[in-house]
Structures are given as structure tokens and as C-alpha cells.
CSV table of C-alpha atoms in Angstrom, one decimal:
chain,number,residue,atom,x,y,z
A,1,MET,CA,-1.2,7.7,36.2
A,2,THR,CA,-0.6,7.9,32.4
A,3,ALA,CA,-3.7,8.4,29.8
A,4,THR,CA,-4.1,5.7,27.1
A,5,THR,CA,-4.1,7.2,23.6
A,6,TYR,CA,-6.2,5.5,21.0
A,7,LEU,CA,-5.0,5.7,17.1
A,8,THR,CA,-7.7,6.0,14.8
A,9,LEU,CA,-8.0,3.9,11.8
A,10,HIS,CA,-6.3,6.4,9.8
A,11,GLU,CA,-3.5,7.0,11.9
A,12,LEU,CA,-2.9,3.2,12.5
A,13,VAL,CA,-3.0,3.0,8.3
A,14,LYS,CA,-0.6,6.3,8.0
A,15,LYS,CA,1.5,4.8,11.0
A,16,ASN,CA,1.5,0.8,9.5
A,17,THR,CA,2.1,1.8,5.9
A,18,HIS,CA,4.5,5.0,6.1
A,19,SER,CA,1.9,6.8,4.4
A,20,ASP,CA,0.6,10.4,4.2
A,21,ASP,CA,-2.6,11.8,5.1
A,22,ALA,CA,-4.0,10.7,1.0
A,23,GLU,CA,-2.4,7.4,0.5
A,24,ALA,CA,-3.9,6.2,3.9
A,25,LYS,CA,-7.1,7.7,3.0
A,26,HIS,CA,-6.8,5.6,-0.8
A,27,LEU,CA,-6.0,2.4,1.2
A,28,ILE,CA,-8.6,2.9,3.8
A,29,ALA,CA,-11.1,3.3,0.8
A,30,VAL,CA,-9.8,0.2,-0.7
A,31,TYR,CA,-9.9,-2.0,2.0
A,32,ARG,CA,-13.5,-0.8,3.2
A,33,HIS,CA,-14.7,-1.3,-0.8
A,34,GLY,CA,-13.5,-4.7,-0.4
A,35,TYR,CA,-14.9,-5.9,3.0
A,36,PRO,CA,-17.7,-3.5,3.8
A,37,ASP,CA,-18.7,-5.2,7.0
A,38,ALA,CA,-15.5,-5.4,8.9
A,39,SER,CA,-15.2,-3.4,11.9
A,40,ASN,CA,-12.2,-0.8,11.8
A,41,ILE,CA,-10.6,-3.0,14.7
A,42,LEU,CA,-10.8,-5.9,11.5
A,43,LEU,CA,-10.2,-3.4,8.5
A,44,TYR,CA,-7.1,-2.8,10.2
A,45,GLN,CA,-5.7,-6.2,11.2
A,46,ILE,CA,-6.5,-7.2,7.4
A,47,LEU,CA,-4.6,-4.1,5.8
A,48,ALA,CA,-1.4,-4.5,8.1
A,49,SER,CA,-1.4,-8.4,7.7
A,50,ASP,CA,-1.7,-7.6,3.8
A,51,ASN,CA,1.3,-5.3,4.4
A,52,TRP,CA,3.6,-7.4,6.3
A,53,MET,CA,2.6,-11.0,5.1
A,54,THR,CA,0.1,-11.3,2.2
A,55,ALA,CA,2.3,-9.2,0.0
A,56,ASN,CA,5.4,-10.9,0.4
A,57,VAL,CA,3.6,-14.6,-0.3
A,58,ALA,CA,2.4,-13.2,-3.3
A,59,MET,CA,6.0,-12.3,-4.5
A,60,VAL,CA,7.7,-15.3,-3.4
A,61,ALA,CA,4.9,-17.1,-5.3
A,62,GLN,CA,5.6,-15.4,-7.9
A,63,ARG,CA,9.4,-15.7,-8.4
A,64,LYS,CA,9.0,-19.5,-7.4
A,65,ALA,CA,6.6,-20.1,-10.5
A,66,ALA,CA,8.6,-17.8,-13.1
A,67,LEU,CA,11.8,-19.8,-12.1
A,68,GLY,CA,9.4,-22.5,-14.1
A,69,LYS,CA,12.1,-25.5,-12.0
A,70,ALA,CA,9.0,-26.4,-9.4
A,71,PRO,CA,5.0,-25.5,-8.8
A,72,ALA,CA,4.4,-22.8,-6.3
A,73,TYR,CA,1.2,-23.5,-4.3
A,74,VAL,CA,-0.6,-20.4,-2.6
A,75,TYR,CA,-3.3,-21.0,0.4
A,76,HIS,CA,-5.0,-18.4,2.8
A,77,PHE,CA,-6.6,-19.5,5.5
A,78,GLU,CA,-10.0,-17.9,6.6
A,79,LYS,CA,-11.4,-20.3,9.0
A,80,LEU,CA,-12.7,-18.0,11.8
A,81,THR,CA,-12.3,-19.2,15.5
A,82,PRO,CA,-15.9,-18.7,17.5
A,83,VAL,CA,-13.7,-18.8,21.1
A,84,ARG,CA,-13.9,-15.3,23.0
A,85,ASP,CA,-17.0,-14.6,20.7
A,86,GLY,CA,-15.1,-14.4,17.5
A,87,LEU,CA,-13.4,-11.5,19.1
A,88,ILE,CA,-10.0,-13.0,17.6
A,89,VAL,CA,-11.2,-13.7,13.9
A,90,CYS,CA,-8.6,-15.8,12.5
A,91,PRO,CA,-5.4,-15.4,13.9
A,92,HIS,CA,-1.9,-15.9,12.8
A,93,THR,CA,-0.7,-19.6,13.0
A,94,PHE,CA,-4.1,-20.5,13.4
A,95,GLU,CA,-4.0,-23.0,10.9
A,96,ILE,CA,-1.1,-25.1,12.4
A,97,ALA,CA,-3.5,-27.2,14.4
A,98,TYR,CA,-6.0,-27.8,11.3
A,99,VAL,CA,-2.8,-28.8,9.0
A,100,PHE,CA,-0.9,-31.3,11.7
A,101,ASP,CA,-5.0,-32.5,12.6
A,102,ASN,CA,-4.7,-31.7,16.4
A,103,VAL,CA,-8.2,-30.2,16.5
A,104,GLY,CA,-9.5,-32.8,18.8
A,105,ILE,CA,-6.9,-32.2,21.5
A,106,PRO,CA,-8.7,-30.3,24.5
A,107,ARG,CA,-5.8,-27.5,24.7
A,108,VAL,CA,-6.6,-26.9,21.4
A,109,ALA,CA,-10.1,-27.0,21.6
A,110,GLN,CA,-10.0,-23.0,23.7
A,111,TYR,CA,-8.6,-21.8,20.4
A,112,VAL,CA,-10.0,-23.6,17.2
A,113,GLY,CA,-13.1,-24.5,19.4
A,114,THR,CA,-15.5,-27.2,19.9
A,115,GLU,CA,-18.0,-27.5,16.2
A,116,GLN,CA,-17.7,-30.9,14.5
A,117,SER,CA,-16.6,-29.3,11.0
A,118,ARG,CA,-13.3,-28.6,12.4
A,119,PHE,CA,-12.7,-32.4,11.6
A,120,ALA,CA,-13.7,-32.1,8.4
A,121,LEU,CA,-11.4,-29.0,7.5
A,122,ALA,CA,-8.3,-30.5,9.8
A,123,ASP,CA,-8.8,-33.6,7.4
A,124,LYS,CA,-8.5,-31.5,3.9
A,125,MET,CA,-5.5,-29.6,5.2
A,126,SER,CA,-3.4,-32.1,6.6
A,127,THR,CA,-4.3,-34.2,3.9
A,128,ALA,CA,-3.2,-31.6,1.5
A,129,TRP,CA,0.1,-30.9,3.5
A,130,THR,CA,1.3,-34.9,3.5
A,131,THR,CA,0.0,-35.2,-0.1
A,132,PHE,CA,2.2,-32.2,-0.8
A,133,ALA,CA,5.3,-33.3,1.2
A,134,ARG,CA,4.9,-36.8,-0.3
A,135,THR,CA,5.0,-35.4,-4.3
A,136,GLY,CA,5.4,-32.0,-4.1
A,137,ASN,CA,1.9,-31.5,-5.2
A,138,PRO,CA,-1.0,-30.8,-2.3
A,139,ASN,CA,-3.7,-32.0,-4.8
A,140,ASN,CA,-6.1,-34.3,-3.3
A,141,PRO,CA,-9.4,-36.3,-3.4
A,142,THR,CA,-10.6,-34.0,-0.5
A,143,LEU,CA,-10.3,-30.4,-2.2
A,144,PRO,CA,-11.4,-29.3,-5.3
A,145,HIS,CA,-8.2,-28.7,-7.9
A,146,TRP,CA,-5.9,-26.6,-6.9
A,147,PRO,CA,-3.5,-25.0,-9.8
A,148,ALA,CA,-0.4,-23.8,-9.3
A,149,TYR,CA,0.3,-20.1,-9.0
A,150,SER,CA,1.3,-18.0,-11.6
A,151,ALA,CA,1.4,-14.2,-12.1
A,152,ALA,CA,-1.1,-15.0,-14.7
A,153,ASP,CA,-4.0,-16.3,-12.8
A,154,ARG,CA,-2.8,-16.0,-8.8
A,155,SER,CA,-4.9,-19.4,-8.1
A,156,VAL,CA,-5.1,-19.4,-4.1
A,157,MET,CA,-6.8,-22.1,-2.1
A,158,ILE,CA,-8.7,-20.4,0.3
A,159,PHE,CA,-9.0,-22.7,3.5
A,160,ASN,CA,-12.5,-22.8,5.2
A,161,ASP,CA,-15.6,-24.7,6.0
A,162,VAL,CA,-15.9,-24.8,2.5
A,163,CYS,CA,-12.8,-25.0,0.6
A,164,ARG,CA,-12.6,-23.0,-3.0
A,165,VAL,CA,-10.1,-21.9,-5.2
A,166,GLU,CA,-10.0,-18.1,-6.3
A,167,LYS,CA,-8.0,-16.5,-8.7
A,168,ASN,CA,-6.5,-13.7,-8.0
A,169,PRO,CA,-8.2,-12.9,-4.6
A,170,HIS,CA,-8.4,-9.4,-3.5
A,171,ALA,CA,-6.2,-8.2,-6.3
A,172,ALA,CA,-7.1,-4.3,-5.7
A,173,GLU,CA,-6.0,-4.3,-1.9
A,174,ARG,CA,-2.8,-6.5,-3.5
A,175,GLU,CA,-2.4,-3.7,-6.0
A,176,ALA,CA,-2.9,-0.9,-4.3
A,177,ILE,CA,-0.2,-2.4,-0.9
A,178,ASP,CA,2.3,-3.0,-4.0
A,179,LYS,CA,2.1,0.3,-4.5
A,180,VAL,CA,3.2,1.0,-1.1
A,181,HIS,CA,6.2,-1.0,-1.4
A,182,LYS,CA,6.8,0.2,-4.8
A,183,ARG,CA,7.1,3.8,-3.0
A,184,MET,CA,9.3,2.5,-0.2
A,185,GLY,CA,11.9,0.6,-2.1
A,186,MET,CA,10.4,-2.8,-1.3
A,187,PRO,CA,10.6,-5.9,-4.0
A,188,THR,CA,6.9,-6.1,-5.1
């Protein structure tokens, strides 16, 4: 029989970001400030997702916007799943059922839940995606105005039961991850 080893939040952050103790401690402090109610597990999931995905999305959008040929639009999906007592929070690719307006399919309900609000969000998201596919711009009457992404304001559409645009959301966390990427020689 082998013993199960559980890593601490500090150890997980060090491992994920290839950081030393001081940098890991700083990252945890930045993320704890931005997400004061998050459990250690959720805090790590957010930090690891930012390290892997969010920072790269921002970099690509910024570069696309700098080309000046076509606008880039960035979103962040924040609808939490009510299934499993909310323990899986908002998993990667969870928004796909909303984008394709499949939230009413019984098999999909095991992931998105059965709350009536799921239909309104699916309508907003599927309308934004089809409008973007048709016109190159996701703006439509179901959403607040969604500005194109730029390095100056970093506008991001937050998809949730109430959709909103935030300028430079979670800036401190993004900047902390950017420093990690720069230290590692990664593009930012």
C-alpha cells in the first residue's frame, strides 16, 4: 500500500509556476487579496488557470488588437455550475453548452443544472457567437456594449447570469502571472 501525498497550496503554486518560496508566497498573497473568500483549492485552480490560459488569451488579444486589422473580443465565463453542490465551480469548456444553446438537453443538465436562468444566459451567448460569426462583432441587443480588446483598457465581457464588461479585470493577478512568464522567458 502506498501513502497518498497531498501538497500544500504553497507547494502547488511553486510547482505550477516554477517559483521559489518568495515568489510563490507573493503569488498566493496577490490571489488571496483578489479572491478573499476562495478556498485553497479554488485559489489554486484560478491561479493555475490564469498561468495556463488567461495570460495567454490576454497576450494573443493584445497582439491581435495591435495589428489594427480586425478587432479582438475577450470574454470570461463565470457562471458556476450548481451540480455536485457547486464543488466543480466553473470547469474549463463549461461555456460550450451555453454557446451552442444546448442547456435544455437532459444529458447536458447533469453539468449545467436545471435552473431556469441557464436559458437566458445561453440565449445571450449563442446570440453573441452567431452575431460575431456573421459580422465579426459580437455586439447585439441581448448584451451590454462589448468593446473590442485593447492594451489601453483590456475590456472583457463577463458572462454570468448578469453579463457585464470589466476593464482590466483582475489586473494585479494578471500582472503577477506576467512577471512569472517573463522570468521564465515566455512571451507576455
